[in-house]
Short mmCIF file of C-alpha atoms in Angstrom, two decimals:
data_model
loop_
_atom_site.label_atom_id
_atom_site.label_comp_id
_atom_site.label_asym_id
_atom_site.label_seq_id
_atom_site.Cartn_x
_atom_site.Cartn_y
_atom_site.Cartn_z
CA MET A 1 -49.90 33.68 21.01
CA ALA A 2 -48.08 36.25 23.11
CA PHE A 3 -45.08 33.86 23.38
CA VAL A 4 -44.88 33.49 19.59
CA ILE A 5 -45.01 37.24 19.07
CA LYS A 6 -42.36 37.84 21.76
CA THR A 7 -40.09 35.20 20.22
CA ALA A 8 -40.50 36.68 16.75
CA LYS A 9 -39.59 40.14 18.02
CA THR A 10 -36.52 38.78 19.80
CA LEU A 11 -35.33 36.98 16.67
CA ARG A 12 -35.87 40.10 14.61
CA THR A 13 -34.03 42.30 17.10
CA HIS A 14 -31.06 39.92 17.49
CA TRP A 15 -31.08 38.42 14.00
CA LYS A 16 -27.28 37.98 13.83
CA LYS A 17 -27.14 35.94 17.03
CA SER A 18 -30.23 34.02 15.97
CA THR A 19 -28.70 33.14 12.58
CA PHE A 20 -25.46 32.04 14.22
CA GLY A 21 -27.34 29.93 16.77
CA PHE A 22 -29.42 28.31 14.05
CA CYS A 23 -26.30 27.38 12.02
CA VAL A 24 -24.61 25.94 15.11
CA SER A 25 -27.73 23.91 15.94
CA VAL A 26 -27.96 22.50 12.40
CA TYR A 27 -24.27 21.60 12.41
CA GLY A 28 -24.59 19.99 15.85
CA LEU A 29 -27.58 17.91 14.78
CA LYS A 30 -25.79 16.81 11.63
CA PHE A 31 -22.69 15.88 13.64
CA LEU A 32 -24.72 13.84 16.14
CA ARG A 33 -26.57 12.12 13.29
CA GLU A 34 -23.26 11.09 11.65
CA LYS A 35 -21.90 9.79 14.95
CA HIS A 36 -25.06 7.76 15.49
CA LYS A 37 -24.76 6.24 12.02
CA GLU A 38 -21.10 5.35 12.69
CA ASN A 39 -22.05 3.66 15.98
CA LEU A 40 -24.76 1.64 14.23
CA LEU A 41 -22.24 0.62 11.57
CA ARG A 42 -19.72 -0.51 14.20
CA ARG A 43 -22.45 -2.45 15.99
CA SER A 44 -23.46 -4.32 12.83
CA TYR A 45 -19.88 -5.43 12.17
CA CYS A 46 -19.42 -6.46 15.81
CA GLU A 47 -22.61 -8.51 15.74
CA GLU A 48 -21.42 -10.35 12.62
CA ALA A 49 -18.06 -11.07 14.25
CA ARG A 50 -19.69 -12.37 17.44
CA HIS A 51 -22.62 -14.37 16.03
CA SER A 52 -21.07 -15.75 12.84
CA TYR A 53 -17.57 -16.48 14.14
CA GLY A 54 -17.16 -15.81 17.87
CA SER A 55 -19.97 -18.18 18.89
CA GLU A 56 -18.50 -21.16 17.01
CA LYS A 57 -17.42 -24.05 19.21
CA ILE A 58 -13.78 -25.10 19.22
CA GLU A 59 -13.21 -28.84 19.10
CA LEU A 60 -11.17 -30.55 21.77
CA GLY A 61 -7.48 -30.38 20.93
CA HIS A 62 -7.88 -27.35 18.68
CA ARG A 63 -7.07 -23.74 19.49
CA PRO A 64 -8.45 -20.41 18.24
CA ARG A 65 -6.76 -18.58 15.39
CA ARG A 66 -3.84 -16.44 16.53
CA VAL A 67 -3.43 -13.02 14.98
CA THR A 68 -0.47 -10.70 15.56
CA VAL A 69 -1.34 -7.02 15.10
CA PHE A 70 1.47 -4.50 14.56
CA LEU A 71 -0.03 -1.17 15.61
CA ASN A 72 1.73 2.11 14.85
CA PRO A 73 0.26 4.54 17.45
CA ALA A 74 2.06 7.50 15.84
CA ALA A 75 0.23 7.12 12.52
CA ASN A 76 -2.21 9.83 11.46
CA GLY A 77 -0.78 12.38 13.88
CA GLY A 78 -1.15 10.07 16.88
CA LYS A 79 -4.81 9.23 16.23
CA ALA A 80 -4.17 5.64 15.13
CA ARG A 81 -4.53 4.03 18.56
CA LYS A 82 -7.92 5.63 19.19
CA LEU A 83 -9.18 4.66 15.73
CA PHE A 84 -8.03 1.09 16.23
CA GLU A 85 -9.51 0.68 19.71
CA LYS A 86 -12.82 2.24 18.76
CA THR A 87 -13.53 0.45 15.47
CA ALA A 88 -11.16 -2.41 14.63
CA ALA A 89 -10.31 -3.92 18.03
CA PRO A 90 -13.90 -4.81 19.10
CA ILE A 91 -14.47 -6.65 15.80
CA LEU A 92 -11.28 -8.68 16.18
CA TYR A 93 -11.85 -9.56 19.85
CA LEU A 94 -15.51 -10.53 19.43
CA SER A 95 -14.58 -12.99 16.68
CA GLY A 96 -13.03 -15.33 19.25
CA MET A 97 -9.52 -15.05 17.83
CA GLU A 98 -6.44 -14.78 20.00
CA VAL A 99 -5.31 -11.23 19.23
CA ASN A 100 -1.82 -10.09 20.22
CA VAL A 101 -1.29 -6.35 19.71
CA VAL A 102 2.32 -5.18 19.39
CA ASN A 103 2.81 -1.40 19.63
CA THR A 104 5.71 -0.08 17.58
CA GLU A 105 7.87 2.62 19.13
CA TYR A 106 10.24 3.66 16.35
CA GLU A 107 10.77 3.39 12.60
CA GLY A 108 12.15 0.04 11.49
CA GLN A 109 10.86 -1.90 14.48
CA VAL A 110 8.27 -3.83 12.45
CA LYS A 111 11.05 -5.23 10.25
CA GLN A 112 12.88 -6.40 13.37
CA PHE A 113 9.77 -8.13 14.71
CA MET A 114 9.21 -9.80 11.34
CA SER A 115 12.73 -11.26 11.36
CA VAL A 116 11.99 -13.32 14.49
CA LEU A 117 8.32 -14.13 13.87
CA ASP A 118 7.62 -17.77 12.96
CA THR A 119 4.67 -19.84 11.77
CA LYS A 120 4.53 -21.36 15.27
CA ASP A 121 3.92 -17.91 16.75
CA THR A 122 0.98 -16.73 14.66
CA ASP A 123 -1.57 -17.69 12.01
CA ALA A 124 -1.81 -14.23 10.47
CA VAL A 125 -0.16 -10.81 10.57
CA VAL A 126 -2.20 -7.61 10.62
CA VAL A 127 -0.63 -4.20 9.96
CA ALA A 128 -2.52 -1.33 11.62
CA GLY A 129 -1.12 1.96 10.40
CA GLY A 130 -0.50 3.92 7.23
CA ASP A 131 1.29 3.14 3.98
CA GLY A 132 4.70 3.59 5.63
CA THR A 133 3.99 0.94 8.28
CA LEU A 134 2.66 -1.43 5.62
CA LEU A 135 5.72 -0.93 3.41
CA GLU A 136 7.98 -1.67 6.38
CA ALA A 137 6.02 -4.82 7.26
CA VAL A 138 5.99 -6.18 3.72
CA THR A 139 9.73 -5.53 3.35
CA GLY A 140 10.47 -7.35 6.61
CA PHE A 141 8.07 -10.11 5.61
CA LEU A 142 9.82 -10.83 2.30
CA ARG A 143 13.34 -10.46 3.65
CA LYS A 144 12.73 -13.57 5.72
CA GLU A 145 14.42 -16.63 4.28
CA ASN A 146 11.60 -18.88 5.49
CA LYS A 147 9.49 -19.50 2.36
CA ASP A 148 6.87 -21.40 4.35
CA PHE A 149 6.17 -18.19 6.25
CA HIS A 150 5.52 -16.27 2.99
CA GLU A 151 3.19 -18.95 1.65
CA ASN A 152 1.24 -19.86 4.79
CA ILE A 153 0.88 -16.60 6.73
CA PRO A 154 -1.66 -14.14 5.26
CA ILE A 155 -1.44 -10.40 5.86
CA GLY A 156 -4.20 -8.02 6.87
CA VAL A 157 -4.11 -4.25 6.61
CA ILE A 158 -6.13 -1.87 8.79
CA PRO A 159 -5.83 1.67 7.35
CA LEU A 160 -5.13 4.11 10.17
CA GLY A 161 -2.68 6.53 8.53
CA LYS A 162 -3.02 9.78 6.66
CA THR A 163 -2.36 7.97 3.39
CA ASN A 164 -3.80 4.49 2.87
CA ARG A 165 -3.44 3.99 -0.86
CA PHE A 166 -3.14 0.22 -0.86
CA ALA A 167 -6.14 -0.22 1.47
CA GLN A 168 -8.21 2.04 -0.77
CA ILE A 169 -7.22 -0.06 -3.78
CA TRP A 170 -8.00 -3.25 -1.88
CA PHE A 171 -11.32 -2.31 -0.25
CA GLY A 172 -12.57 0.64 -2.31
CA HIS A 173 -11.64 4.30 -2.64
CA ASN A 174 -15.12 5.69 -1.92
CA LEU A 175 -15.49 4.43 1.68
CA ASP A 176 -15.41 6.76 4.66
CA GLN A 177 -12.92 6.23 7.48
CA VAL A 178 -15.08 4.12 9.82
CA LYS A 179 -16.39 1.97 6.96
CA ILE A 180 -12.99 1.12 5.49
CA ILE A 181 -11.49 0.32 8.92
CA ALA A 182 -14.43 -1.93 9.76
CA GLU A 183 -14.25 -3.63 6.35
CA ALA A 184 -10.54 -4.27 6.80
CA ALA A 185 -11.06 -5.72 10.29
CA ILE A 186 -13.95 -8.01 9.30
CA ALA A 187 -11.90 -9.22 6.31
CA VAL A 188 -9.39 -10.66 8.80
CA VAL A 189 -12.23 -12.34 10.68
CA ARG A 190 -13.85 -13.80 7.55
CA ALA A 191 -10.40 -15.05 6.43
CA PHE A 192 -10.94 -14.62 2.69
CA THR A 193 -7.59 -14.09 1.01
CA LYS A 194 -6.34 -13.06 -2.39
CA LYS A 195 -2.83 -12.97 -3.82
CA THR A 196 -1.30 -9.66 -4.78
CA ASP A 197 1.78 -8.57 -6.73
CA VAL A 198 4.84 -7.08 -5.10
CA ILE A 199 7.38 -4.74 -6.71
CA LYS A 200 10.98 -5.39 -5.73
CA PHE A 201 13.43 -2.47 -5.61
CA ASP A 202 16.96 -3.81 -5.24
CA GLY A 203 19.62 -1.21 -4.51
CA GLY A 204 22.32 -3.78 -3.70
CA GLU A 205 24.22 -4.21 -0.43
CA GLY A 206 21.09 -5.29 1.40
CA LYS A 207 19.11 -2.19 0.35
CA THR A 208 16.05 -4.07 -0.90
CA ILE A 209 12.55 -2.65 -0.61
CA TYR A 210 9.31 -4.45 -1.40
CA SER A 211 6.45 -2.23 -2.52
CA LEU A 212 2.73 -2.74 -3.13
CA CYS A 213 1.98 0.43 -5.12
CA GLY A 214 5.15 1.66 -6.81
CA LEU A 215 7.63 4.49 -7.24
CA GLU A 216 7.13 8.18 -7.99
CA ALA A 217 9.74 10.86 -8.63
CA GLY A 218 9.74 14.32 -10.16
CA ALA A 219 8.03 17.67 -9.87
CA TYR A 220 4.53 16.49 -8.93
CA ARG A 221 5.70 14.18 -6.16
CA GLU A 222 7.97 16.87 -4.72
CA ALA A 223 5.06 19.32 -4.77
CA GLU A 224 2.86 16.90 -2.82
CA GLU A 225 5.55 16.49 -0.18
CA ARG A 226 5.96 20.27 0.20
CA LYS A 227 2.31 21.21 0.53
CA SER A 228 2.22 20.69 4.32
CA LYS A 229 4.62 23.64 4.62
CA TYR A 230 1.94 25.94 3.25
CA TRP A 231 -0.64 25.11 5.90
CA TYR A 232 -1.39 28.80 6.40
CA PHE A 233 -3.14 28.86 3.00
CA GLY A 234 -5.80 26.52 4.40
CA PRO A 235 -7.83 24.72 1.71
CA LEU A 236 -5.83 26.52 -0.99
CA LYS A 237 -2.46 25.09 0.08
CA SER A 238 -2.49 22.36 -2.60
CA ARG A 239 -3.18 24.84 -5.40
CA TRP A 240 -0.56 27.26 -4.09
CA THR A 241 2.00 24.41 -4.00
CA TYR A 242 1.82 23.94 -7.76
CA LEU A 243 1.93 27.68 -8.38
CA ARG A 244 5.06 27.80 -6.24
CA THR A 245 6.56 24.93 -8.26
CA VAL A 246 6.52 26.89 -11.51
CA MET A 247 8.18 29.87 -9.79
CA LYS A 248 11.32 27.83 -9.13
CA GLU A 249 14.09 26.73 -11.48
CA TRP A 250 12.57 25.79 -14.82
CA PRO A 251 12.06 23.23 -16.28
CA PRO A 252 11.90 20.90 -13.25
CA THR A 253 13.20 17.88 -15.14
CA LEU A 254 14.47 14.61 -13.72
CA LYS A 255 17.32 12.94 -15.60
CA ALA A 256 18.22 9.25 -15.41
CA ALA A 257 19.74 6.44 -17.44
CA ILE A 258 17.53 3.36 -17.75
CA THR A 259 18.06 -0.17 -19.00
CA TYR A 260 14.98 -2.31 -19.45
CA ILE A 261 13.69 -5.59 -20.86
CA GLU A 262 10.34 -5.41 -22.61
CA ALA A 263 7.67 -7.67 -21.15
CA THR A 264 5.98 -10.49 -23.04
CA GLU A 265 3.70 -13.24 -21.80
CA ASP A 266 6.44 -15.82 -22.33
CA ASN A 267 9.24 -14.10 -20.42
CA MET A 268 6.91 -13.13 -17.56
CA ASP A 269 5.83 -16.78 -17.18
CA GLU A 270 9.48 -17.82 -17.18
CA GLU A 271 10.18 -15.25 -14.47
CA ASP A 272 7.39 -16.73 -12.35
CA ASP A 273 8.95 -20.18 -12.67
CA LEU A 274 12.39 -18.87 -11.66
CA ASN A 275 10.90 -17.05 -8.65
CA GLY A 276 9.04 -20.17 -7.55
CA GLN A 277 5.62 -18.70 -8.39
CA GLY A 278 4.86 -21.10 -11.22
CA LYS A 279 3.74 -24.68 -11.05
CA LYS A 280 5.89 -26.69 -8.67
CA PRO A 281 6.85 -30.21 -9.72
CA VAL A 282 5.98 -32.94 -7.28
CA ALA A 283 9.11 -34.38 -5.74
CA GLY A 284 9.42 -38.13 -6.15
CA TYR A 285 11.63 -39.20 -3.27
CA SER A 286 12.14 -42.86 -2.52
CA PHE A 287 12.34 -44.12 1.04
CA PHE A 288 16.13 -44.30 0.73
CA ASP A 289 16.27 -40.69 -0.52
CA PHE A 290 14.04 -39.61 2.33
CA LEU A 291 16.35 -41.16 4.90
CA PHE A 292 19.77 -40.25 3.52
CA ARG A 293 19.84 -37.96 0.52
CA ARG A 294 16.90 -35.62 0.75
CA LYS A 295 18.98 -32.70 1.97
CA GLN A 296 21.64 -33.27 -0.71
CA LYS A 297 18.96 -33.45 -3.39
CA ALA A 298 17.41 -30.19 -2.22
CA ILE A 299 20.78 -28.43 -2.29
CA GLN A 300 21.46 -29.76 -5.78
CA LEU A 301 18.08 -28.55 -7.07
CA GLU A 302 18.66 -25.11 -5.54
CA GLU A 303 22.09 -24.84 -7.21
CA GLU A 304 20.63 -25.88 -10.57
CA ALA A 305 17.88 -23.27 -10.23
CA ARG A 306 20.44 -20.58 -9.36
CA ALA A 307 22.58 -21.50 -12.38
CA LYS A 308 19.49 -21.39 -14.58
CA ARG A 309 18.58 -17.93 -13.31
CA GLU A 310 22.07 -16.59 -13.95
CA GLU A 311 22.16 -18.03 -17.47
CA LYS A 312 18.73 -16.62 -18.24
CA LEU A 313 19.73 -13.21 -16.93
CA LYS A 314 22.80 -13.11 -19.18
CA GLU A 315 20.65 -13.92 -22.22
CA GLU A 316 18.13 -11.24 -21.34
CA MET A 317 20.77 -8.57 -20.78
CA LYS A 318 21.88 -9.03 -24.39
CA GLN A 319 18.39 -7.93 -25.46
CA ALA A 320 18.13 -5.07 -22.96
CA ILE A 321 17.44 -1.55 -24.24
CA HIS A 322 19.57 1.34 -22.94
CA THR A 323 18.40 4.95 -23.06
CA ASP A 324 18.64 8.29 -21.25
CA VAL A 325 15.49 10.04 -20.10
CA SER A 326 14.71 13.61 -19.15
CA THR A 327 11.23 14.00 -17.77
CA VAL A 328 9.10 16.05 -15.42
CA GLU A 329 7.86 12.84 -13.76
CA LEU A 330 8.92 9.19 -13.51
CA THR A 331 6.57 6.49 -12.23
CA VAL A 332 6.80 2.72 -11.81
CA THR A 333 3.77 0.62 -10.94
CA THR A 334 2.05 -2.53 -12.20
CA THR A 335 -0.27 -2.87 -15.18
CA LYS A 336 -2.96 -4.19 -12.80
CA LEU A 337 -2.94 -1.07 -10.63
CA ALA A 338 -2.56 1.28 -13.58
CA LYS A 339 -5.56 -0.31 -15.28
CA SER A 340 -3.46 -0.53 -18.41
CA ARG A 341 -4.83 -1.94 -21.63
CA SER A 342 -1.82 -4.23 -21.80
CA GLN A 343 -2.70 -7.92 -21.68
CA VAL A 344 0.65 -8.70 -20.06
CA GLU A 345 0.82 -8.50 -16.26
CA ALA A 346 4.10 -6.67 -15.81
CA LEU A 347 5.64 -3.37 -14.70
CA GLN A 348 4.39 -0.13 -16.22
CA VAL A 349 6.91 2.71 -16.39
CA GLY A 350 5.60 6.21 -17.11
CA PHE A 351 7.47 9.29 -18.35
CA GLY A 352 5.99 12.77 -18.31
CA PRO A 353 6.90 15.42 -20.91
CA GLU A 354 10.44 16.78 -20.96
CA ASN A 355 9.62 20.46 -21.46
CA PRO A 356 6.04 21.16 -20.35
CA SER A 357 4.76 24.69 -20.15
CA LYS A 358 4.16 26.22 -16.72
CA MET A 359 0.44 26.28 -17.36
CA GLU A 360 0.47 22.55 -18.19
CA VAL A 361 2.19 21.72 -14.89
CA VAL A 362 -0.24 23.83 -12.86
CA SER A 363 -3.27 22.44 -14.70
CA GLU A 364 -2.13 18.83 -14.28
CA GLY A 365 -1.31 19.37 -10.61
CA TRP A 366 -4.68 20.94 -9.86
CA SER A 367 -6.48 18.09 -11.62
CA ARG A 368 -4.87 15.62 -9.20
CA ILE A 369 -5.98 17.41 -6.02
CA LYS A 370 -9.48 15.91 -5.89
CA GLN A 371 -8.51 12.62 -7.52
CA SER A 372 -9.87 9.82 -5.33
CA GLU A 373 -8.92 6.70 -7.30
CA PHE A 374 -5.39 5.36 -7.30
CA SER A 375 -3.26 6.59 -10.17
CA MET A 376 0.38 7.26 -10.91
CA GLY A 377 1.28 9.81 -13.50
CA SER A 378 -1.02 11.04 -16.24
CA GLU A 379 -2.83 9.26 -19.05
CA LYS A 380 -0.84 11.46 -21.46
CA ASP A 381 2.51 10.10 -20.20
CA GLU A 382 4.63 7.86 -22.37
CA GLN A 383 4.27 4.28 -21.12
CA LEU A 384 6.60 1.28 -21.24
CA ILE A 385 5.54 -2.26 -20.31
CA VAL A 386 8.67 -3.94 -18.97
CA LYS A 387 9.74 -7.13 -17.26
CA LYS A 388 12.68 -5.53 -15.46
CA ILE A 389 14.24 -2.11 -15.40
CA HIS A 390 17.46 -0.65 -14.01
CA ILE A 391 17.22 3.02 -13.03
CA GLU A 392 20.35 5.09 -12.53
CA PRO A 393 19.41 8.66 -11.52
CA SER A 394 21.63 11.67 -12.10
CA GLU A 395 23.40 13.30 -9.17
CA LYS A 396 20.78 16.08 -8.99
CA VAL A 397 18.01 13.59 -8.17
CA GLU A 398 17.99 13.19 -4.39
CA TRP A 399 14.85 11.25 -3.50
CA PHE A 400 12.54 8.51 -4.76
CA ASN A 401 9.10 8.12 -3.25
CA ILE A 402 8.08 4.48 -2.78
CA ASP A 403 4.59 3.82 -1.40
CA GLY A 404 4.50 7.29 0.12
CA GLU A 405 7.89 7.03 1.83
CA SER A 406 11.02 8.93 0.75
CA PHE A 407 14.19 6.98 0.00
CA GLU A 408 17.61 8.06 -1.20
CA ALA A 409 17.77 8.03 -5.01
CA ILE A 410 20.36 5.36 -5.77
CA PRO A 411 20.81 3.06 -8.79
CA MET A 412 18.36 0.19 -8.43
CA ASP A 413 16.95 -2.82 -10.22
CA VAL A 414 13.16 -3.04 -10.32
CA SER A 415 11.29 -6.28 -10.94
CA LEU A 416 7.81 -7.69 -10.40
CA LEU A 417 6.97 -10.64 -8.16
CA ARG A 418 3.55 -11.76 -9.35
CA ASN A 419 1.05 -13.21 -6.87
CA LYS A 420 3.66 -13.14 -4.14
CA LEU A 421 1.67 -12.46 -0.94
CA ASN A 422 -1.72 -13.43 0.47
CA PHE A 423 -3.78 -10.51 1.76
CA PHE A 424 -7.11 -10.62 3.56
CA CYS A 425 -9.71 -9.11 1.25
CA ALA A 426 -13.45 -8.46 0.97
CA GLN A 427 -15.48 -11.50 -0.01
CA SER A 428 -16.56 -9.81 -3.27
CA ALA A 429 -12.92 -9.25 -4.32
CA ARG A 430 -11.98 -12.94 -4.39
#
């Protein structure tokens, strides 16, 4: 009893220290509890990888699956390697696969690796990094002339960057960091795949970029890129960024000339056929053709397909619509990602208002701060559903943002490649 009374007097005398100590203890217990839950989660995924896949016997003459992982250690402020080794790597290794980890050292290196990678070298490619690393890998992947590589090698994505928009679309936006990394790693082990669309940005002269999410340009995108400069505002930096936007030159409009072809089910299906995504006819080669003329026949078919594409393009350009736009925001994504009501799977182009009020810009910007689901633009934006679009920005427009990466704003043709790549996905998403 004397101990209880003494303790109560001490707490009453030093109530500030006692309150601080209590808060620290509660926080510490909560932190340890979360870490324990994360360890249990990692263990459950590792056990599945080992018991369901790693313990399988390999028949004589067969070899384990080979996976090439491109790891960007610099992603997420240098934390990517630790995240990969702690959560994703054990799952991959325990599955019995042959895992080759390639650490990237500079920007553009993944594209170089992709140019020399062959189907004989790997059975799958896994990109461990952020959206920038994934964009680089997909661009290098599709720049390869080897079509067999595109069709037979699936891609996995392990989200280790600060921004992981595609992974959140693919696996779910409401997962915490450990959960989404583990889900992405076990998806590679389970080997369930699903085709996804790719957006092609062709700037000519070899300046072709392949995107999974889309393009953003204008006041809101520029504000998001500037907010890191206002770190000294702490949790209010995002709100201050939009207030600072309306203090600058007004209105913050983006001007561009666009030429587009409206999308219909018929012309999108024709585009799939021209891109080799439609139904492929079965070649009926005779034995004589197989021995002597197969190569000539293939060249002839390729030339006929090229001539058909050029003729079709000329016909479409006659129906193209030309217009000038002045908008606070320009976005390009797909109707699938935008959750559009359109029944046509095509490109969705969004235009914000031309002369919004300052209060409208601040209000719209603040509403996007806590937005967890993927979205481009606002529901109030004017929308166009197009098959192809040519964007020619004015001289004042300096940058386009494609999948979170900044690129020089140059005239470019934008088109959609439907069901172009195979990505490892969750079993429920098939």
